[in-house]
Amino acid sequence: MIKNVAVVGLGKVGSLVAILLSKSFKVHGFDSEPVTESFPFKTSVVDISNQQSTLKQLGEVDAVVSCLPYKYNIIIAKIAHTLGIHYFDLTEDIKTSVEIKKLSETSKGVMAPQCGLAPGYIAIAGCSLINKFSRLRDVELRVGALPRYPNGLLGYSFNWSPAGVINEYIEDAEVIANGKRKYVSSLLGLETINIEGREYEAFYTSGGLGTLCKTLEGKVDTLNYKTIRYPGHARLMRFLLSELILKDKKELIEEILTIAKPPVKEDMVHVYAAVEGWKGDKLFREEFFHTYLPQQIDGKEYRAISWTTASSVCSVIELVHKGITAPKGYLKQEDISLDDFLSTTYGQYYKNQM
């Protein structure tokens, strides 16, 4: 049972995670700087580079949620492991998740990385289709967090962590092709998608599948995850990262793109999954598609990317709290039922727009 939760990182998503959790749990929010905004929970400054101090500050909680940039998650995960408490994060970084998987082998609590939108909710939605088949052929997962009214050649706004987006574009993507697990370069595998009469493109990015490749290895011929963007985005990002070699200067490209493409209020999130396979001796294709828009929570409107990400991790925490998942060890998103997810207090935010 979870009573006290620490949320580390009170940015756009982290603050909403803490607000939502405070409806059901006693929450303590932590950030690297003093918080000036008024929140319905206690806040404190934390210096995660000081391990002993952080251990002391987190020593009174049952669970910790890291809403920090991906490169800091492993620090919080190791502290959670030392304290024997549950750990949750939103990371898309494969290397971080592999390290957390190793920690989970001796953890006293649940270790649950990848609890956001992609990886996270997309795997839960995809597996709701996968479980309908007796034998699989192809699994395609697609997610796009986009401005509703794009401008400029990139057609994008950084409503989410620039560091996370750039990391997804640079690191290789894991797929299953011709029945074999392999890695492919991100920003490749370009395809055209038509959604309700509007044309988009989709391409490989890193991390979106979470642990699905390992879970479905030997069971499917094709499995891949692609990010949805407006046409032309991938070509321009390849130019910036590869031809201008800015992939070697992550902080610089993050700064450039943050200044050039600031957040917008009007955004949307496309979530699409398609599965082909056999039910008995007949071949079928099942699809799942929803577009999520900004939503009001407690009288305040939140961007689609913010509430979809925040309510996703909060739903997983509630399921752990209720004992619906295993009580300890590594929690894979594909082990979570979509019905269970949507039935939680926080899953209702998804359900409201389905």
Coordinates of C-alpha atoms in Angstrom, one line a residue:
M1 CA 0.0 0.0 0.0
I2 CA 1.2 3.5 -0.9
K3 CA 0.4 6.4 1.4
N4 CA 3.3 8.9 0.9
V5 CA 4.7 9.8 -2.5
A6 CA 7.6 12.0 -3.5
V7 CA 7.6 13.6 -6.9
V8 CA 11.0 14.8 -8.0
G9 CA 11.0 17.4 -10.8
L10 CA 8.2 20.0 -10.8
G11 CA 8.2 21.1 -14.4
K12 CA 5.3 21.1 -16.8
V13 CA 4.5 17.4 -16.4
G14 CA 5.9 16.8 -12.9
S15 CA 3.8 19.5 -11.2
L16 CA 0.7 18.0 -12.8
V17 CA 1.7 14.5 -11.6
A18 CA 2.0 15.8 -8.1
I19 CA -1.3 17.7 -8.3
L20 CA -3.1 14.6 -9.5
L21 CA -1.5 12.3 -6.9
S22 CA -2.3 14.7 -4.1
K23 CA -6.0 13.8 -4.6
S24 CA -5.3 10.3 -3.3
F25 CA -2.0 10.4 -1.5
K26 CA 0.1 12.6 0.7
V27 CA 2.6 14.2 -1.8
H28 CA 5.9 15.9 -1.2
G29 CA 7.3 17.7 -4.3
F30 CA 11.0 18.3 -4.9
D31 CA 12.8 20.5 -7.3
S32 CA 16.3 21.9 -7.8
E33 CA 15.0 25.5 -7.3
P34 CA 12.5 27.0 -4.8
V35 CA 9.0 26.7 -6.1
T36 CA 7.2 30.1 -6.5
E37 CA 3.8 28.7 -7.6
S38 CA 1.2 27.7 -5.0
F39 CA 0.5 23.9 -4.9
P40 CA -1.8 21.8 -2.8
F41 CA 1.2 19.8 -1.4
K42 CA 4.5 20.4 0.4
T43 CA 7.5 21.4 -1.7
S44 CA 11.2 21.4 -0.9
V45 CA 14.5 22.0 -2.7
V46 CA 16.6 18.9 -3.4
D47 CA 20.2 18.5 -4.6
I48 CA 20.3 15.0 -6.2
S49 CA 24.1 15.3 -6.5
N50 CA 24.2 15.0 -2.7
Q51 CA 23.1 11.4 -2.3
Q52 CA 23.1 11.3 1.5
S53 CA 21.0 14.4 1.7
T54 CA 18.6 13.1 -0.9
L55 CA 18.3 9.7 0.9
K56 CA 17.3 11.5 4.1
Q57 CA 14.7 13.7 2.3
L58 CA 13.1 10.7 0.6
G59 CA 13.4 8.4 3.6
E60 CA 9.8 9.0 4.7
V61 CA 7.9 8.1 1.6
D62 CA 6.6 4.8 0.1
A63 CA 7.2 5.7 -3.5
V64 CA 9.1 8.1 -5.6
V65 CA 8.2 9.4 -9.1
S66 CA 11.1 10.9 -11.2
C67 CA 9.9 13.6 -13.6
L68 CA 13.4 14.7 -14.3
P69 CA 15.2 14.6 -17.7
Y70 CA 16.2 11.1 -18.7
K71 CA 19.9 11.4 -17.7
Y72 CA 19.0 11.9 -14.0
N73 CA 16.5 9.1 -13.6
I74 CA 19.1 6.5 -12.7
I75 CA 20.2 8.5 -9.7
I76 CA 16.7 8.6 -8.3
A77 CA 16.2 4.9 -9.1
K78 CA 19.3 3.9 -7.2
I79 CA 18.1 5.9 -4.2
A80 CA 14.7 4.2 -4.3
H81 CA 16.4 0.9 -4.5
T82 CA 18.5 1.7 -1.5
L83 CA 15.5 2.8 0.5
G84 CA 13.4 -0.2 -0.6
I85 CA 10.6 1.9 -1.9
H86 CA 8.6 1.9 -5.2
Y87 CA 10.0 3.7 -8.2
F88 CA 8.3 5.2 -11.2
D89 CA 9.5 7.4 -14.1
L90 CA 8.6 8.6 -17.6
T91 CA 11.9 7.8 -19.3
E92 CA 12.2 6.8 -23.0
D93 CA 15.9 6.1 -22.6
I94 CA 16.7 2.5 -23.3
K95 CA 20.1 2.5 -21.4
T96 CA 18.4 3.9 -18.3
S97 CA 15.7 1.3 -18.4
V98 CA 18.2 -1.5 -18.7
E99 CA 20.0 -0.3 -15.6
I100 CA 16.7 -0.1 -13.7
K101 CA 15.9 -3.6 -14.8
K102 CA 19.1 -4.8 -13.1
L103 CA 18.2 -3.0 -9.9
S104 CA 14.8 -4.6 -9.9
E105 CA 16.3 -8.0 -9.5
T106 CA 17.0 -7.2 -5.8
S107 CA 14.4 -4.5 -5.2
K108 CA 12.0 -4.6 -2.3
G109 CA 9.5 -2.4 -4.2
V110 CA 8.2 -2.1 -7.7
M111 CA 10.6 -0.6 -10.3
A112 CA 8.5 0.9 -13.0
P113 CA 10.2 3.0 -15.6
Q114 CA 8.6 4.0 -19.0
C115 CA 5.2 5.0 -17.4
G116 CA 4.4 7.9 -19.7
L117 CA 2.8 8.1 -23.1
A118 CA 5.3 6.4 -25.3
P119 CA 6.7 4.2 -23.8
G120 CA 3.8 3.6 -21.5
Y121 CA 0.2 4.0 -22.6
I122 CA 0.9 3.0 -26.2
A123 CA 2.1 -0.4 -25.0
I124 CA -1.0 -0.9 -22.8
A125 CA -3.3 0.1 -25.7
G126 CA -1.3 -2.1 -28.2
C127 CA -1.5 -5.1 -25.9
S128 CA -5.3 -4.7 -25.6
L129 CA -5.3 -5.7 -29.3
I130 CA -2.5 -8.2 -29.2
N131 CA -4.3 -10.2 -26.5
K132 CA -7.2 -10.8 -29.0
F133 CA -5.1 -12.9 -31.3
S134 CA -4.0 -16.6 -31.1
R135 CA -1.0 -15.9 -33.4
L136 CA 0.6 -12.6 -34.4
R137 CA 2.1 -11.4 -37.7
D138 CA 2.6 -7.6 -37.4
V139 CA 2.3 -5.0 -34.6
E140 CA 2.6 -1.3 -35.5
L141 CA 2.6 1.4 -32.7
R142 CA 2.4 5.1 -33.6
V143 CA 2.2 8.2 -31.4
G144 CA 2.4 11.9 -32.2
A145 CA 2.4 14.8 -29.8
L146 CA 1.9 17.8 -32.1
P147 CA 0.7 21.5 -32.2
R148 CA -2.8 21.6 -33.6
Y149 CA -1.8 24.6 -35.8
P150 CA 1.7 24.1 -37.0
N151 CA 4.0 26.8 -38.2
G152 CA 7.3 26.9 -40.0
L153 CA 9.1 24.0 -41.8
L154 CA 9.5 21.8 -38.7
G155 CA 5.8 22.0 -37.9
Y156 CA 6.6 21.4 -34.2
S157 CA 6.6 23.0 -30.8
F158 CA 8.5 21.7 -27.7
N159 CA 5.6 21.1 -25.3
W160 CA 7.7 18.3 -23.9
S161 CA 11.3 18.0 -22.8
P162 CA 13.6 19.0 -25.6
A163 CA 16.3 16.8 -24.1
G164 CA 14.0 13.8 -24.3
V165 CA 12.9 14.5 -27.9
I166 CA 16.5 14.9 -29.1
N167 CA 17.5 11.7 -27.3
E168 CA 14.7 9.8 -29.1
Y169 CA 16.0 11.2 -32.5
I170 CA 19.7 10.3 -31.8
E171 CA 19.6 6.9 -30.2
D172 CA 18.9 3.8 -32.3
A173 CA 15.4 2.3 -32.2
E174 CA 14.8 -1.4 -31.4
V175 CA 12.5 -3.3 -33.7
I176 CA 11.6 -6.8 -34.7
A177 CA 11.9 -7.3 -38.5
N178 CA 11.6 -10.7 -40.2
G179 CA 11.2 -12.3 -36.8
K180 CA 14.5 -11.0 -35.5
R181 CA 15.3 -8.3 -32.9
K182 CA 17.6 -5.6 -34.2
Y183 CA 18.4 -1.9 -34.0
V184 CA 17.7 0.6 -36.7
S185 CA 18.6 4.3 -37.0
S186 CA 16.1 6.8 -35.7
L187 CA 14.6 9.3 -38.2
L188 CA 14.5 6.6 -40.9
G189 CA 11.8 4.2 -42.0
L190 CA 9.7 7.1 -43.2
E191 CA 6.1 6.4 -44.0
T192 CA 3.0 8.5 -44.9
I193 CA -0.1 8.4 -42.6
N194 CA -3.5 9.9 -43.3
I195 CA -5.4 10.8 -40.2
E196 CA -9.0 12.0 -40.7
G197 CA -8.1 13.6 -44.1
R198 CA -4.8 15.2 -43.0
E199 CA -1.4 13.9 -44.1
Y200 CA 1.4 13.1 -41.6
E201 CA 4.7 11.3 -41.7
A202 CA 6.0 8.7 -39.2
F203 CA 9.5 7.4 -38.6
Y204 CA 11.6 5.3 -36.2
T205 CA 12.5 6.9 -32.8
S206 CA 14.2 5.3 -29.9
G207 CA 12.5 3.9 -26.8
G208 CA 8.8 4.0 -27.7
L209 CA 8.4 0.2 -27.5
G210 CA 9.7 -0.1 -23.9
T211 CA 10.2 -3.8 -23.3
L212 CA 7.9 -5.1 -26.0
C213 CA 10.6 -6.3 -28.3
K214 CA 11.9 -8.7 -25.6
T215 CA 8.3 -9.7 -24.6
L216 CA 7.2 -10.5 -28.2
E217 CA 10.5 -12.0 -29.5
G218 CA 9.7 -15.2 -31.3
K219 CA 6.0 -14.4 -31.4
V220 CA 5.8 -11.8 -34.2
D221 CA 7.3 -11.2 -37.6
T222 CA 7.2 -7.4 -37.5
L223 CA 7.1 -5.0 -34.5
N224 CA 8.0 -1.3 -34.6
Y225 CA 7.2 2.0 -33.1
K226 CA 7.2 5.3 -35.0
T227 CA 6.7 8.9 -34.1
I228 CA 4.1 10.9 -36.0
R229 CA 5.0 14.4 -37.2
Y230 CA 3.9 16.8 -39.9
P231 CA 5.5 16.2 -43.3
G232 CA 9.1 17.3 -43.7
H233 CA 10.1 17.2 -40.1
A234 CA 12.3 14.1 -40.2
R235 CA 14.3 15.4 -43.2
L236 CA 15.1 18.7 -41.4
M237 CA 16.0 16.9 -38.2
R238 CA 18.4 14.6 -40.1
F239 CA 20.0 17.7 -41.6
L240 CA 20.5 19.4 -38.2
L241 CA 21.6 16.3 -36.3
S242 CA 23.6 14.4 -39.0
E243 CA 24.8 16.9 -41.7
L244 CA 25.5 19.7 -39.2
I245 CA 26.7 17.1 -36.7
L246 CA 24.8 18.7 -33.9
K247 CA 24.1 15.2 -32.5
D248 CA 27.5 15.6 -30.8
K249 CA 26.4 18.9 -29.2
K250 CA 23.1 17.9 -27.5
E251 CA 22.9 20.9 -25.2
L252 CA 23.4 23.3 -28.1
I253 CA 20.7 21.8 -30.3
E254 CA 18.3 21.7 -27.3
E255 CA 18.9 25.4 -26.7
I256 CA 18.5 26.3 -30.3
L257 CA 15.2 24.4 -30.7
T258 CA 13.8 25.5 -27.4
I259 CA 14.2 29.2 -28.4
A260 CA 13.0 28.6 -32.0
K261 CA 10.0 26.4 -31.2
P262 CA 8.5 27.4 -27.8
P263 CA 5.5 25.6 -26.3
V264 CA 1.9 26.2 -27.5
K265 CA -1.3 25.8 -25.6
E266 CA -3.3 24.2 -28.4
D267 CA -1.8 20.7 -28.9
M268 CA -3.0 17.2 -29.6
V269 CA -1.8 13.7 -29.2
H270 CA -2.5 11.0 -31.7
V271 CA -2.3 7.4 -30.4
Y272 CA -2.5 4.6 -33.0
A273 CA -2.0 0.9 -32.8
A274 CA -2.6 -1.8 -35.4
V275 CA -2.2 -5.6 -35.0
E276 CA -2.4 -8.3 -37.7
G277 CA -2.6 -11.9 -36.9
W278 CA -4.8 -15.0 -36.7
K279 CA -7.8 -15.7 -34.5
G280 CA -8.0 -19.5 -34.9
D281 CA -7.4 -20.1 -38.6
K282 CA -8.6 -16.7 -39.9
L283 CA -6.4 -13.6 -40.5
F284 CA -7.6 -10.3 -39.0
R285 CA -6.4 -6.7 -38.5
E286 CA -7.4 -4.8 -35.4
E287 CA -6.8 -1.1 -34.9
F288 CA -6.9 1.4 -32.0
F289 CA -6.9 5.1 -32.6
H290 CA -7.8 8.2 -30.5
T291 CA -6.8 11.8 -30.6
Y292 CA -6.5 13.5 -27.2
L293 CA -6.8 17.3 -26.8
P294 CA -6.2 19.7 -24.0
Q295 CA -8.4 19.1 -21.0
Q296 CA -9.5 21.0 -17.9
I297 CA -8.5 19.7 -14.5
D298 CA -9.7 21.5 -11.4
G299 CA -10.7 24.5 -13.5
K300 CA -7.3 24.8 -15.2
E301 CA -6.6 23.7 -18.8
Y302 CA -3.6 21.5 -19.4
R303 CA -2.0 20.6 -22.7
A304 CA -2.7 17.2 -24.2
I305 CA 0.9 16.0 -23.8
S306 CA 0.9 17.1 -20.2
W307 CA -2.2 15.3 -19.0
T308 CA -1.8 12.2 -21.1
T309 CA 1.7 11.7 -19.7
A310 CA 0.8 12.7 -16.1
S311 CA -2.3 10.6 -15.8
S312 CA -0.5 7.6 -17.3
V313 CA 2.1 7.4 -14.6
C314 CA -0.5 8.2 -11.9
S315 CA -2.7 5.3 -13.1
V316 CA 0.2 2.9 -12.8
I317 CA 0.9 4.1 -9.3
E318 CA -2.7 3.6 -8.4
L319 CA -2.7 0.0 -9.7
V320 CA 0.5 -0.8 -7.7
H321 CA -1.2 0.8 -4.6
K322 CA -4.3 -1.4 -5.1
G323 CA -2.2 -4.6 -5.5
I324 CA -3.4 -5.2 -9.0
T325 CA 0.3 -5.5 -10.2
A326 CA 3.1 -7.6 -8.7
P327 CA 4.2 -6.1 -5.3
K328 CA 7.9 -5.8 -6.3
G329 CA 10.3 -6.2 -9.1
Y330 CA 10.3 -4.8 -12.7
L331 CA 6.9 -3.8 -13.9
K332 CA 6.4 -3.9 -17.7
Q333 CA 3.8 -1.7 -19.2
E334 CA 2.5 -4.6 -21.4
D335 CA 1.5 -6.5 -18.2
I336 CA -1.1 -3.8 -17.4
S337 CA -4.6 -4.3 -18.7
L338 CA -6.2 -1.4 -20.6
D339 CA -9.4 -2.0 -18.7
D340 CA -7.6 -1.8 -15.4
F341 CA -5.8 1.3 -16.5
L342 CA -8.9 3.1 -17.6
S343 CA -10.8 2.2 -14.5
T344 CA -8.4 4.1 -12.2
T345 CA -9.0 7.5 -10.9
Y346 CA -6.5 9.0 -13.4
G347 CA -7.4 6.7 -16.3
Q348 CA -10.7 8.6 -16.4
Y349 CA -9.0 11.5 -18.0
Y350 CA -8.3 9.3 -21.0
K351 CA -11.7 7.7 -20.9
N352 CA -13.4 11.2 -21.0
Q353 CA -12.0 11.7 -24.5
M354 CA -12.5 8.2 -25.9

